[in-house]
Amino acid sequence: MLQMRPGCECCDKDLPPEQRGARICSFECTFCADCVAGVLGGRCPNCGGELLRRPVRPADRLARFPASTRRKLKAEGCAAAA
Ligand SMILES: [Zn+2]
Ligand SMILES: [Zn+2]
């Protein structure tokens, strides 16, 4: 099951689990669409993998399967994958 992390690792923008706009890699590194299209160039800066749209979790399922609240933020900021 996806963790559905609450914010972008680059800019800390909120990424609610019931809204589109979040992008994740296979390890669930989580970023907003703006950072992915901009500075990241579509690649995860942590693992170099693809960043794809995170599926939305329907609100009625969130009650039983809550999204993660643990916020992750890259202290050094984001740069494109090497
Ligand atoms: Zn961002
Ligand atoms: Zn990654």
Short mmCIF file of N, CA and C and ligand atoms in Angstrom, two decimals:
data_model
loop_
_atom_site.label_atom_id
_atom_site.label_comp_id
_atom_site.label_asym_id
_atom_site.label_seq_id
_atom_site.Cartn_x
_atom_site.Cartn_y
_atom_site.Cartn_z
N MET A 1 0.84 -1.20 0.00
CA MET A 1 0.00 0.00 0.00
C MET A 1 0.88 1.25 0.00
N LEU A 2 0.51 2.21 -0.79
CA LEU A 2 1.28 3.46 -0.84
C LEU A 2 1.16 4.21 0.49
N GLN A 3 2.28 4.88 0.85
CA GLN A 3 2.27 5.67 2.09
C GLN A 3 1.48 6.96 1.93
N MET A 4 1.49 7.51 0.71
CA MET A 4 0.82 8.79 0.45
C MET A 4 1.41 9.89 1.35
N ARG A 5 2.68 10.17 1.13
CA ARG A 5 3.36 11.19 1.96
C ARG A 5 2.74 12.56 1.74
N PRO A 6 2.80 13.40 2.77
CA PRO A 6 1.98 14.62 2.79
C PRO A 6 2.54 15.83 2.04
N GLY A 7 3.80 15.79 1.60
CA GLY A 7 4.32 17.00 0.97
C GLY A 7 5.46 16.70 0.01
N CYS A 8 5.82 17.72 -0.78
CA CYS A 8 6.92 17.61 -1.74
C CYS A 8 8.26 17.64 -1.01
N GLU A 9 9.17 16.73 -1.36
CA GLU A 9 10.50 16.71 -0.72
C GLU A 9 11.35 17.91 -1.09
N CYS A 10 11.02 18.57 -2.19
CA CYS A 10 11.82 19.72 -2.63
C CYS A 10 11.34 21.02 -2.00
N CYS A 11 10.05 21.28 -2.13
CA CYS A 11 9.54 22.61 -1.77
C CYS A 11 8.54 22.56 -0.62
N ASP A 12 8.25 21.37 -0.10
CA ASP A 12 7.36 21.20 1.05
C ASP A 12 5.91 21.60 0.76
N LYS A 13 5.58 21.70 -0.51
CA LYS A 13 4.19 21.98 -0.87
C LYS A 13 3.29 20.83 -0.41
N ASP A 14 2.10 21.16 0.09
CA ASP A 14 1.17 20.13 0.51
C ASP A 14 0.67 19.32 -0.68
N LEU A 15 0.64 18.01 -0.50
CA LEU A 15 0.15 17.11 -1.55
C LEU A 15 -0.90 16.19 -0.94
N PRO A 16 -2.12 16.68 -0.82
CA PRO A 16 -3.17 15.88 -0.17
C PRO A 16 -3.44 14.59 -0.94
N PRO A 17 -3.69 13.50 -0.22
CA PRO A 17 -3.84 12.19 -0.86
C PRO A 17 -5.04 12.08 -1.78
N GLU A 18 -6.03 12.95 -1.58
CA GLU A 18 -7.24 12.86 -2.39
C GLU A 18 -7.19 13.82 -3.59
N GLN A 19 -6.01 14.46 -3.78
CA GLN A 19 -5.89 15.39 -4.91
C GLN A 19 -4.80 14.95 -5.87
N ARG A 20 -4.99 15.27 -7.14
CA ARG A 20 -3.95 15.03 -8.12
C ARG A 20 -2.82 16.04 -7.91
N GLY A 21 -1.69 15.79 -8.54
CA GLY A 21 -0.62 16.79 -8.44
C GLY A 21 0.62 16.25 -7.79
N ALA A 22 0.54 15.05 -7.18
CA ALA A 22 1.73 14.44 -6.58
C ALA A 22 2.38 13.49 -7.58
N ARG A 23 3.71 13.42 -7.51
CA ARG A 23 4.47 12.50 -8.36
C ARG A 23 5.34 11.65 -7.44
N ILE A 24 5.46 10.36 -7.74
CA ILE A 24 6.28 9.48 -6.91
C ILE A 24 7.18 8.60 -7.78
N CYS A 25 8.29 8.14 -7.17
CA CYS A 25 9.13 7.14 -7.83
C CYS A 25 8.78 5.78 -7.23
N SER A 26 9.50 4.75 -7.63
CA SER A 26 9.17 3.40 -7.17
C SER A 26 9.43 3.23 -5.67
N PHE A 27 10.25 4.12 -5.08
CA PHE A 27 10.49 4.08 -3.64
C PHE A 27 9.57 5.03 -2.88
N GLU A 28 8.69 5.66 -3.62
CA GLU A 28 7.75 6.62 -3.04
C GLU A 28 8.41 7.90 -2.57
N CYS A 29 9.57 8.24 -3.13
CA CYS A 29 10.03 9.60 -2.98
C CYS A 29 8.94 10.45 -3.64
N THR A 30 8.54 11.53 -2.97
CA THR A 30 7.32 12.23 -3.36
C THR A 30 7.60 13.70 -3.66
N PHE A 31 7.12 14.15 -4.81
CA PHE A 31 7.37 15.52 -5.24
C PHE A 31 6.11 16.10 -5.87
N CYS A 32 6.06 17.44 -5.96
CA CYS A 32 4.93 18.08 -6.62
C CYS A 32 5.19 18.13 -8.13
N ALA A 33 4.11 18.32 -8.88
CA ALA A 33 4.21 18.32 -10.34
C ALA A 33 5.13 19.45 -10.83
N ASP A 34 5.12 20.58 -10.14
CA ASP A 34 5.93 21.72 -10.57
C ASP A 34 7.42 21.41 -10.47
N CYS A 35 7.84 20.80 -9.36
CA CYS A 35 9.26 20.47 -9.20
C CYS A 35 9.67 19.40 -10.20
N VAL A 36 8.80 18.43 -10.45
CA VAL A 36 9.13 17.36 -11.38
C VAL A 36 9.29 17.91 -12.80
N ALA A 37 8.36 18.78 -13.20
CA ALA A 37 8.42 19.34 -14.55
C ALA A 37 9.55 20.35 -14.66
N GLY A 38 9.93 20.95 -13.54
CA GLY A 38 10.95 21.99 -13.56
C GLY A 38 12.32 21.45 -13.23
N VAL A 39 12.75 21.67 -12.00
CA VAL A 39 14.13 21.40 -11.61
C VAL A 39 14.51 19.92 -11.75
N LEU A 40 13.57 19.03 -11.54
CA LEU A 40 13.92 17.60 -11.53
C LEU A 40 13.94 16.96 -12.91
N GLY A 41 13.28 17.58 -13.87
CA GLY A 41 13.31 17.04 -15.23
C GLY A 41 12.74 15.63 -15.34
N GLY A 42 11.79 15.29 -14.47
CA GLY A 42 11.11 14.01 -14.58
C GLY A 42 11.80 12.84 -13.91
N ARG A 43 12.97 13.08 -13.30
CA ARG A 43 13.73 12.00 -12.64
C ARG A 43 13.82 12.24 -11.15
N CYS A 44 13.73 11.16 -10.38
CA CYS A 44 13.87 11.28 -8.94
C CYS A 44 15.31 11.64 -8.59
N PRO A 45 15.54 12.70 -7.80
CA PRO A 45 16.90 13.11 -7.45
C PRO A 45 17.54 12.17 -6.44
N ASN A 46 16.78 11.33 -5.80
CA ASN A 46 17.33 10.40 -4.80
C ASN A 46 17.81 9.11 -5.45
N CYS A 47 17.02 8.56 -6.36
CA CYS A 47 17.35 7.24 -6.91
C CYS A 47 17.52 7.26 -8.43
N GLY A 48 17.21 8.38 -9.08
CA GLY A 48 17.37 8.45 -10.53
C GLY A 48 16.25 7.81 -11.31
N GLY A 49 15.23 7.31 -10.60
CA GLY A 49 14.14 6.61 -11.27
C GLY A 49 13.07 7.54 -11.80
N GLU A 50 12.12 6.93 -12.50
CA GLU A 50 11.02 7.70 -13.08
C GLU A 50 10.11 8.24 -11.99
N LEU A 51 9.57 9.41 -12.25
CA LEU A 51 8.54 9.98 -11.38
C LEU A 51 7.23 10.01 -12.14
N LEU A 52 6.25 9.33 -11.61
CA LEU A 52 4.94 9.22 -12.26
C LEU A 52 3.86 9.74 -11.33
N ARG A 53 2.70 9.97 -11.91
CA ARG A 53 1.60 10.52 -11.12
C ARG A 53 1.17 9.54 -10.03
N ARG A 54 1.06 10.04 -8.82
CA ARG A 54 0.56 9.21 -7.72
C ARG A 54 -0.95 9.08 -7.84
N PRO A 55 -1.46 7.88 -7.75
CA PRO A 55 -2.91 7.75 -7.83
C PRO A 55 -3.58 8.40 -6.62
N VAL A 56 -4.75 8.91 -6.86
CA VAL A 56 -5.55 9.50 -5.79
C VAL A 56 -6.15 8.39 -4.94
N ARG A 57 -6.20 8.60 -3.63
CA ARG A 57 -6.90 7.64 -2.78
C ARG A 57 -8.28 8.22 -2.44
N PRO A 58 -9.34 7.51 -2.76
CA PRO A 58 -10.68 8.06 -2.53
C PRO A 58 -10.92 8.36 -1.05
N ALA A 59 -11.68 9.40 -0.81
CA ALA A 59 -11.90 9.88 0.56
C ALA A 59 -12.50 8.80 1.46
N ASP A 60 -13.37 7.97 0.93
CA ASP A 60 -13.99 6.94 1.79
C ASP A 60 -12.99 5.86 2.18
N ARG A 61 -11.92 5.72 1.41
CA ARG A 61 -10.88 4.76 1.78
C ARG A 61 -9.87 5.38 2.75
N LEU A 62 -9.70 6.70 2.66
CA LEU A 62 -8.75 7.37 3.55
C LEU A 62 -9.14 7.21 5.01
N ALA A 63 -10.43 7.08 5.27
CA ALA A 63 -10.87 6.90 6.66
C ALA A 63 -10.32 5.60 7.21
N ARG A 64 -10.30 4.55 6.38
CA ARG A 64 -9.82 3.24 6.84
C ARG A 64 -8.32 3.07 6.63
N PHE A 65 -7.81 3.72 5.59
CA PHE A 65 -6.38 3.58 5.24
C PHE A 65 -5.76 4.96 5.16
N PRO A 66 -5.49 5.57 6.30
CA PRO A 66 -5.04 6.97 6.31
C PRO A 66 -3.69 7.17 5.64
N ALA A 67 -3.52 8.36 5.08
CA ALA A 67 -2.27 8.72 4.44
C ALA A 67 -1.22 9.00 5.51
N SER A 68 0.05 8.85 5.12
CA SER A 68 1.16 9.17 6.02
C SER A 68 1.12 10.65 6.39
N THR A 69 1.53 10.96 7.61
CA THR A 69 1.64 12.36 8.03
C THR A 69 3.11 12.74 8.24
N ARG A 70 4.01 11.79 7.98
CA ARG A 70 5.42 12.07 8.22
C ARG A 70 5.99 12.84 7.04
N ARG A 71 6.38 14.08 7.29
CA ARG A 71 6.85 14.97 6.25
C ARG A 71 8.33 14.77 6.02
N LYS A 72 8.72 14.66 4.75
CA LYS A 72 10.12 14.49 4.40
C LYS A 72 10.53 15.68 3.55
N LEU A 73 11.66 16.28 3.87
CA LEU A 73 12.11 17.45 3.11
C LEU A 73 13.61 17.36 2.96
N LYS A 74 14.08 17.56 1.74
CA LYS A 74 15.52 17.50 1.50
C LYS A 74 16.16 18.78 2.02
N ALA A 75 16.97 18.65 3.04
CA ALA A 75 17.55 19.82 3.69
C ALA A 75 18.42 20.62 2.72
N GLU A 76 19.05 19.93 1.79
CA GLU A 76 19.96 20.61 0.89
C GLU A 76 19.25 21.14 -0.35
N GLY A 77 17.92 20.97 -0.40
CA GLY A 77 17.18 21.42 -1.57
C GLY A 77 17.30 20.42 -2.70
N CYS A 78 16.76 20.75 -3.83
CA CYS A 78 16.71 19.80 -4.93
C CYS A 78 17.51 20.26 -6.14
N ALA A 79 18.17 19.31 -6.76
CA ALA A 79 18.81 19.53 -8.04
C ALA A 79 18.46 18.34 -8.92
N ALA A 80 18.62 18.47 -10.20
CA ALA A 80 18.31 17.37 -11.11
C ALA A 80 19.22 16.18 -10.81
N ALA A 81 18.73 14.98 -11.09
CA ALA A 81 19.53 13.77 -10.89
C ALA A 81 20.78 13.82 -11.74
N ALA A 82 21.88 13.35 -11.18
CA ALA A 82 23.16 13.40 -11.90
C ALA A 82 23.15 12.43 -13.09
ZN ZN B 1 7.77 20.77 -5.05
ZN ZN B 2 13.40 7.86 -5.77
#
